Coordinates of C-alpha atoms and ligand atoms in Angstrom, one line a residue:
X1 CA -3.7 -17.1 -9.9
X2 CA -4.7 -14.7 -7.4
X3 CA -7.1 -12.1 -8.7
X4 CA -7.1 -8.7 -7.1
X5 CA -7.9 -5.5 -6.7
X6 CA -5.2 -2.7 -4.9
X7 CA -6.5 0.7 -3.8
X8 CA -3.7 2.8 -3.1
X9 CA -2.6 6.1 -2.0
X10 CA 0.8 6.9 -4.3
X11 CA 3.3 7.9 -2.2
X12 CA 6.8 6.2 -2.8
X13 CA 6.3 2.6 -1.5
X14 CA 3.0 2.6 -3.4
X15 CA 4.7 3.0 -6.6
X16 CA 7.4 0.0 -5.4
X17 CA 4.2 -2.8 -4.4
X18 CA 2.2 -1.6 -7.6
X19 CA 5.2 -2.1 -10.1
X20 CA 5.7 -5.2 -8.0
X21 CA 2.4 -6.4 -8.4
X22 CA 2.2 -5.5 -12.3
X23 CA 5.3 -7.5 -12.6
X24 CA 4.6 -10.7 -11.0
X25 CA 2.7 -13.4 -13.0
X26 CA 0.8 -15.2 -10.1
X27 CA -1.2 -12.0 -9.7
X28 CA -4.1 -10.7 -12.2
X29 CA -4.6 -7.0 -11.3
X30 CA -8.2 -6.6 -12.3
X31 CA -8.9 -2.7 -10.8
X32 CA -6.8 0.0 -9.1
X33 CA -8.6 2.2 -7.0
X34 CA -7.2 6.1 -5.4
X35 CA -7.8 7.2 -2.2
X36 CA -6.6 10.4 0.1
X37 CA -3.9 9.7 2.4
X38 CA -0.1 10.4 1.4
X39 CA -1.4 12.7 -0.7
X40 CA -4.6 14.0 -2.0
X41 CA -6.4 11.8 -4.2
X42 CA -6.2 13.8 -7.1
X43 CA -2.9 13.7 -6.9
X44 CA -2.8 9.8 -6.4
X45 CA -4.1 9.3 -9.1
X46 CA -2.2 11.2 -11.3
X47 CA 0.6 9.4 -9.8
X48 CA -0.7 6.2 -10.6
X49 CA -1.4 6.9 -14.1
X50 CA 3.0 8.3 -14.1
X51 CA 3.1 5.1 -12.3
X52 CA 1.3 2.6 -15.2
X53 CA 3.4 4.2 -17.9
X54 CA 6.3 2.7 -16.8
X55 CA 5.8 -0.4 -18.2
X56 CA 4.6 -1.4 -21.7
X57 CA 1.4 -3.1 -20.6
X58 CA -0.6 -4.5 -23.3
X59 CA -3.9 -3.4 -21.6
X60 CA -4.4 -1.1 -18.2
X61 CA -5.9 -2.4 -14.9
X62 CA -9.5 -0.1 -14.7
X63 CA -8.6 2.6 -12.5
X64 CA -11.2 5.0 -10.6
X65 CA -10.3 7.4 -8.1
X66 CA -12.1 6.9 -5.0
X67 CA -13.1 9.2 -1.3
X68 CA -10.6 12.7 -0.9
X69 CA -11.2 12.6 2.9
X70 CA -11.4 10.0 5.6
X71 CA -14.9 9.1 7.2
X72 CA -15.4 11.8 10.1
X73 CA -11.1 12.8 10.5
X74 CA -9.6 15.8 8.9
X75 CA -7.1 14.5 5.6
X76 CA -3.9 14.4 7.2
X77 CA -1.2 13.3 4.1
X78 CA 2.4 12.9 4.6
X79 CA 4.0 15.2 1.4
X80 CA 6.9 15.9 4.0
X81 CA 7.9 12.3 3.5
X82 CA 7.0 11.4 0.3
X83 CA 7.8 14.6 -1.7
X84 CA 5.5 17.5 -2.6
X85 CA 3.6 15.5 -5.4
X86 CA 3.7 12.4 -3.7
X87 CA 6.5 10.6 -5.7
X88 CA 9.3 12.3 -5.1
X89 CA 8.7 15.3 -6.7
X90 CA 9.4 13.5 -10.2
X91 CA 6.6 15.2 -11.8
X92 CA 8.9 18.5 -11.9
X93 CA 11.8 16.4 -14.3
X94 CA 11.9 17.1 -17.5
X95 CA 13.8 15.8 -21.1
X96 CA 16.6 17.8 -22.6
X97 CA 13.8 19.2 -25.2
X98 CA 11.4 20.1 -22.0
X99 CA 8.7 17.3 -22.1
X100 CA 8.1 15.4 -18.9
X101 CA 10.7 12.5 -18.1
X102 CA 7.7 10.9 -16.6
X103 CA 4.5 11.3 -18.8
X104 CA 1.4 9.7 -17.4
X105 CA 0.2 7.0 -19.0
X106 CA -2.6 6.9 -21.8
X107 CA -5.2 5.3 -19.7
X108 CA -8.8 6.3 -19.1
X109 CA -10.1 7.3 -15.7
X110 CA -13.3 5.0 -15.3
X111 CA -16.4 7.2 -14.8
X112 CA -17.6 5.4 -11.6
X113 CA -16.1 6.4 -8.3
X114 CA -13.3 4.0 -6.7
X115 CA -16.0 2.7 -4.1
X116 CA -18.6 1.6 -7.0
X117 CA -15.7 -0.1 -9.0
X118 CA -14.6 -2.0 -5.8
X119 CA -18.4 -3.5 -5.2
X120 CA -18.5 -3.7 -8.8
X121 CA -15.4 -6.2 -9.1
X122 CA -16.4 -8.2 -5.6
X123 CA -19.8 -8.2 -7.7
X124 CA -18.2 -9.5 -10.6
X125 CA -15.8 -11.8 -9.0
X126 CA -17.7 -13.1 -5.8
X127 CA -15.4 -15.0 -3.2
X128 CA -12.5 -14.6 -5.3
X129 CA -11.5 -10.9 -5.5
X130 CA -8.7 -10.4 -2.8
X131 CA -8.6 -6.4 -1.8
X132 CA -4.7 -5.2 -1.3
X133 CA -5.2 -2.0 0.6
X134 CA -2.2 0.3 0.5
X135 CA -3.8 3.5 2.4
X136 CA -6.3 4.4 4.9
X137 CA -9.3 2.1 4.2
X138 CA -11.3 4.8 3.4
X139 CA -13.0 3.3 -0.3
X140 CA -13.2 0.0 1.4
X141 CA -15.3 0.6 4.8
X142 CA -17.5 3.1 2.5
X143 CA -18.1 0.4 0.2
X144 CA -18.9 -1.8 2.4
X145 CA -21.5 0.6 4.3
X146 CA -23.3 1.2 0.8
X147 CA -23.6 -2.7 -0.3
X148 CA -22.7 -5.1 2.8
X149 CA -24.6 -8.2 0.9
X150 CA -22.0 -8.0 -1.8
X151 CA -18.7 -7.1 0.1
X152 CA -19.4 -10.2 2.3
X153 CA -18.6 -11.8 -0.6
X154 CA -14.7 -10.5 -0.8
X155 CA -12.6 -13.3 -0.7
X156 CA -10.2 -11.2 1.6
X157 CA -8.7 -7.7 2.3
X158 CA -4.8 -7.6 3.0
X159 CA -4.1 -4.2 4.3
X160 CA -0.7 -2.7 4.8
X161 CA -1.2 -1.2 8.8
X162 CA -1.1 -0.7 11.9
X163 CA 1.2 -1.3 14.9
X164 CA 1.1 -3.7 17.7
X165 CA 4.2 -4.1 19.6
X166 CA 6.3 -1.9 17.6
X167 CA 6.0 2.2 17.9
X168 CA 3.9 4.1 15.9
X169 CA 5.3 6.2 13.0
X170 CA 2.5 9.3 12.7
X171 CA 2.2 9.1 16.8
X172 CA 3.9 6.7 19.3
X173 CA 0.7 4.7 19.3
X174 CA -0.7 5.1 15.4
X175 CA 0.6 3.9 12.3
X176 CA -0.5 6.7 9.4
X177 CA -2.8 4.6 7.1
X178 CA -5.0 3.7 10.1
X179 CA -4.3 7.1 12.3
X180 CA -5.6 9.1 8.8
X181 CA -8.7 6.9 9.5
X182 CA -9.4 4.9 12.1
X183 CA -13.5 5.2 11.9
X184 CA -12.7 3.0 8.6
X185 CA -10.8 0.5 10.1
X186 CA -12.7 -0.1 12.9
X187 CA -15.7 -0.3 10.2
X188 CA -13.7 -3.1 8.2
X189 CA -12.2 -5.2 10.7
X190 CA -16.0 -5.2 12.3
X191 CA -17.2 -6.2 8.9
X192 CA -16.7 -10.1 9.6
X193 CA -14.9 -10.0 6.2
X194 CA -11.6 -12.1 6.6
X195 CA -8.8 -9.4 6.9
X196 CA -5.0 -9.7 7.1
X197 CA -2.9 -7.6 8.5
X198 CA 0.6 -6.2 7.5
X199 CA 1.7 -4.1 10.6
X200 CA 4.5 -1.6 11.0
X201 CA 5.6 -4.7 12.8
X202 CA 6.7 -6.8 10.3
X203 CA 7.3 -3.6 7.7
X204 CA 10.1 -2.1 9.7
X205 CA 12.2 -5.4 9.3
X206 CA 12.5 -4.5 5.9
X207 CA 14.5 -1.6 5.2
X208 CA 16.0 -0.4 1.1
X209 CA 19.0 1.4 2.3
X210 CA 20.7 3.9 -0.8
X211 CA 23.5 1.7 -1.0
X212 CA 21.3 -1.6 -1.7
X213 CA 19.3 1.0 -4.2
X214 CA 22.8 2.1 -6.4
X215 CA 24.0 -1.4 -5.9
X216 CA 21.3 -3.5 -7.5
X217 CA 20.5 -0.6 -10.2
X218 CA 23.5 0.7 -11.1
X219 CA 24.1 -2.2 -13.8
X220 CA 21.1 -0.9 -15.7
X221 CA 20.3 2.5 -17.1
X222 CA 16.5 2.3 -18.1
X223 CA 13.1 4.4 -17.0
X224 CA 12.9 1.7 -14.3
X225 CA 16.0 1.4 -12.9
X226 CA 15.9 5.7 -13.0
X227 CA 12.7 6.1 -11.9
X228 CA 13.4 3.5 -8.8
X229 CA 16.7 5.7 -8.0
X230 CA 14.9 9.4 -8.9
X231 CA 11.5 8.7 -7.0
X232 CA 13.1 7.6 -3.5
X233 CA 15.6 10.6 -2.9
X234 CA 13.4 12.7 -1.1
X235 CA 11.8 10.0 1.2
X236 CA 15.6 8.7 1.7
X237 CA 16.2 12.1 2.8
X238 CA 13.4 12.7 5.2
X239 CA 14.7 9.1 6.7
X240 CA 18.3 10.3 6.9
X241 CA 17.2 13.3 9.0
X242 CA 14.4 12.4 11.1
X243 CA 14.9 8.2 11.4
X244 CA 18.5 8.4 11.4
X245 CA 19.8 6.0 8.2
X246 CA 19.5 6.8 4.1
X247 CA 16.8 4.5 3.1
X248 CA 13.1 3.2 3.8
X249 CA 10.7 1.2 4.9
X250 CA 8.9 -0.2 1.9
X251 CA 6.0 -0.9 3.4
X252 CA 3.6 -1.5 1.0
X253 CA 5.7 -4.0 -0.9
X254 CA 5.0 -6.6 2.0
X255 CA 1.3 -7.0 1.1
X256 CA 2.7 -8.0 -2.7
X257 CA 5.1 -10.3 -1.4
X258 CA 2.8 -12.3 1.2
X259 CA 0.8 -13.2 -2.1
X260 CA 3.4 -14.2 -4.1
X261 CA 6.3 -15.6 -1.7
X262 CA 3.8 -16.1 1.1
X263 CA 6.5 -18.9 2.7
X264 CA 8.6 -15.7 3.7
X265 CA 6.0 -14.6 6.5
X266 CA 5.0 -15.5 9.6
X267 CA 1.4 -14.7 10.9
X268 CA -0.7 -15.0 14.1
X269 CA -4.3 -14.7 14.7
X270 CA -5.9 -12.1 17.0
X271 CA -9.2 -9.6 17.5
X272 CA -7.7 -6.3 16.4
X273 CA -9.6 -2.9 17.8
X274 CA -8.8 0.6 16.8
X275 CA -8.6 3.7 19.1
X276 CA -10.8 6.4 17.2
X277 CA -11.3 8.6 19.9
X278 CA -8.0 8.8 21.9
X279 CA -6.3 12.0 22.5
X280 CA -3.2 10.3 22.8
X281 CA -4.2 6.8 21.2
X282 CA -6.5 7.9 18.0
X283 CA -5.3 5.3 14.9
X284 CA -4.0 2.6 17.7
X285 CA -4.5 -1.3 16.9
X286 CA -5.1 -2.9 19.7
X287 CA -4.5 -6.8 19.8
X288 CA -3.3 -9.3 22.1
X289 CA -0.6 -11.2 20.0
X290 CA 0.6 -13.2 22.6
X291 CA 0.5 -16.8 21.2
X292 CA -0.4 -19.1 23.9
X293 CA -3.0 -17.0 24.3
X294 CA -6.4 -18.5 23.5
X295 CA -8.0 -16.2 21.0
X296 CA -11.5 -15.3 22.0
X297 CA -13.2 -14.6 18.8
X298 CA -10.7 -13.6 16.0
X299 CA -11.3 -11.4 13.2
X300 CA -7.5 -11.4 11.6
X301 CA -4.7 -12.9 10.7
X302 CA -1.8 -10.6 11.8
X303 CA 1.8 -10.4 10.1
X304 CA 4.3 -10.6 12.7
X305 CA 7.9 -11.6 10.8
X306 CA 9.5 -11.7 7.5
X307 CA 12.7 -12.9 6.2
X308 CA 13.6 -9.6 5.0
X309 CA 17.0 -10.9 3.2
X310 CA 14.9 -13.5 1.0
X311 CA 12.2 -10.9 0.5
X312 CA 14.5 -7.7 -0.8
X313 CA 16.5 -10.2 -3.1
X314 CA 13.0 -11.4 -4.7
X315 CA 11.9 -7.9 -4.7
X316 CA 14.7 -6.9 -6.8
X317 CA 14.7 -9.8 -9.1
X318 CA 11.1 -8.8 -10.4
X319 CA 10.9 -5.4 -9.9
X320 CA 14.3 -5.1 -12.5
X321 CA 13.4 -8.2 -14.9
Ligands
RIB1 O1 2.6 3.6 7.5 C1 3.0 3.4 6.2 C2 1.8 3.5 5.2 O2 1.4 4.8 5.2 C3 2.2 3.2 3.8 O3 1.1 2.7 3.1 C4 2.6 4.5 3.2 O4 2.4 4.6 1.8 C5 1.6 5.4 3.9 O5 0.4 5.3 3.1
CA2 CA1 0.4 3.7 1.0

């Protein structure tokens, strides 16, 4: 059982890898941290608490909401993907008798910031705790400035991010959750703590098209089967007009799926840079992926295929038990 901790910016494909993770057995979700970067963290973690009350759950993850802006970058989010509240813009629906039709969930906030909870867990479950990071890395590199003797003790971080030999999809060259902060990234993958890597490489193999959506929901009718079709509209729209087919990449699914169906990915090693000062190039990864290239000195493993068929179907076959 893997035990782990995701820190997350909610944003649609969030809410996807989240209610994956919640639903699959191998993982124990011990903390949920919130971070700026789709949207403000404020917002994500009001989102996360809509998200949580989608499922019955006997007893809630500890949440705390961690940084609101990156290291030394202004907060760019991405609400003109994502919707204006970050999921869609379900936060505006409402019941027949005017109530919300998606209440947030009766969990407490915990009253330490996202960064102490994160040394706080690796504290509390040295070697072991494995880090799914889901936005800019933000929490992580600041946790890792204020208490390096413990975060060396993080089993690993798995980070949805980045782009190699694939384009970019804030800038040719940067994908967002490393472009929204690349002064973090280039603190944790300098950190000598064992990091994988989930680029847009791999990510943009696996696209949830409309038609896939109706298909494989339409034989149910409850809050998850609604909220999967009501919270991806607007983000299906923004790919219909600006990417050119209705669907989307859901990312930060991938990261869930390498831990529990790791046998559907295919990863290299490599040293991994980031750009933080480019004009043109600020948020680019930088790796030679190559393989018969000798790797001087590697400080990740990075993600460079999935089979996408094999990964959707199990997607679908937890995310609707
Ligand atoms: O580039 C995709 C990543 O940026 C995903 O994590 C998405 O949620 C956004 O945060
Ligand atoms: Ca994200």
């Amino acid at each position: 059982m893997n035990r782990i901790l995701i820190d997350t910016d909610p944003g649609v494909d969030d809410a996807l890898a989240l209610l994956l993770a919640l639903k699959s057995p191998e993982l124990h979700i011990e903390a949920i941290t919130t971070v700026s970067g789709n949207v403000h963290v404020d917002q994500a973690t009001q989102n996360l608490l809509r998200i949580l009350a989608l499922l019955d759950l006997s007893e809630y993850p500890i949440v705390a909401k961690g940084k609101s802006k990156p290291l030394v970058k202004p907060l760019v989010k991405a609400e003109h993907v994502h919707g204006n509240d970050g999921l869609g813009n379900i936060s505006e629906l409402r019941n027949p008798d005017g109530s919300p039709r998606y209440p947030l969930a009766n969990c407490d906030i915990s009253t330490i910031s996202g960064v102490d909870l994160i040394i706080e867990m690796v504290r509390r479950f040295p070697d072991e705790l494995v880090i799914v990071a889901l936005g800019p890395l933000t929490n992580i590199s600041v946790a890792i400035q204020k208490d390096p003797e413990c975060m060396r003790r993080i089993n690993s971080v798995i980070m949805m991010g980045g782009v190699f030999s694939d384009y970019g999809n804030v800038t040719t060259t940067a994908e967002f959750n490393v472009y929204v902060d690349p002064h973090a990234a280039h603190e944790v993958f300098n950190s000598g703590v064992p990091i994988h890597i989930v680029p847009l490489d791999v990510t943009h193999q696996v696209i949830l098209t409309g038609e896939r959506l109706i298909a494989e929901t339409k034989a149910f009718n409850d809050k998850m089967s609604k909220f999967l079709i009501e919270s991806t509209q607007a983000c299906m729209e923004f790919y219909r007009e600006n990417v050119g087919f209705y669907g989307f990449h859901v990312h930060d699914a991938l990261p869930i799926g390498i831990l529990t169906h790791p046998h559907l990915f295919e990863n290299v090693t490599a040293h991994v840079q980031v750009e933080t000062e480019g004009n043109l190039t600020s948020g680019m990864t930088v790796a030679d992926l190559r393989g018969d290239r000798v790797n001087t000195n590697p400080n990740a493993n990075v993600y460079i295929n999935v089979d996408s068929d094999k990964f959707l179907d199990s997607f679908f076959q937890r995310i609707l038990s």
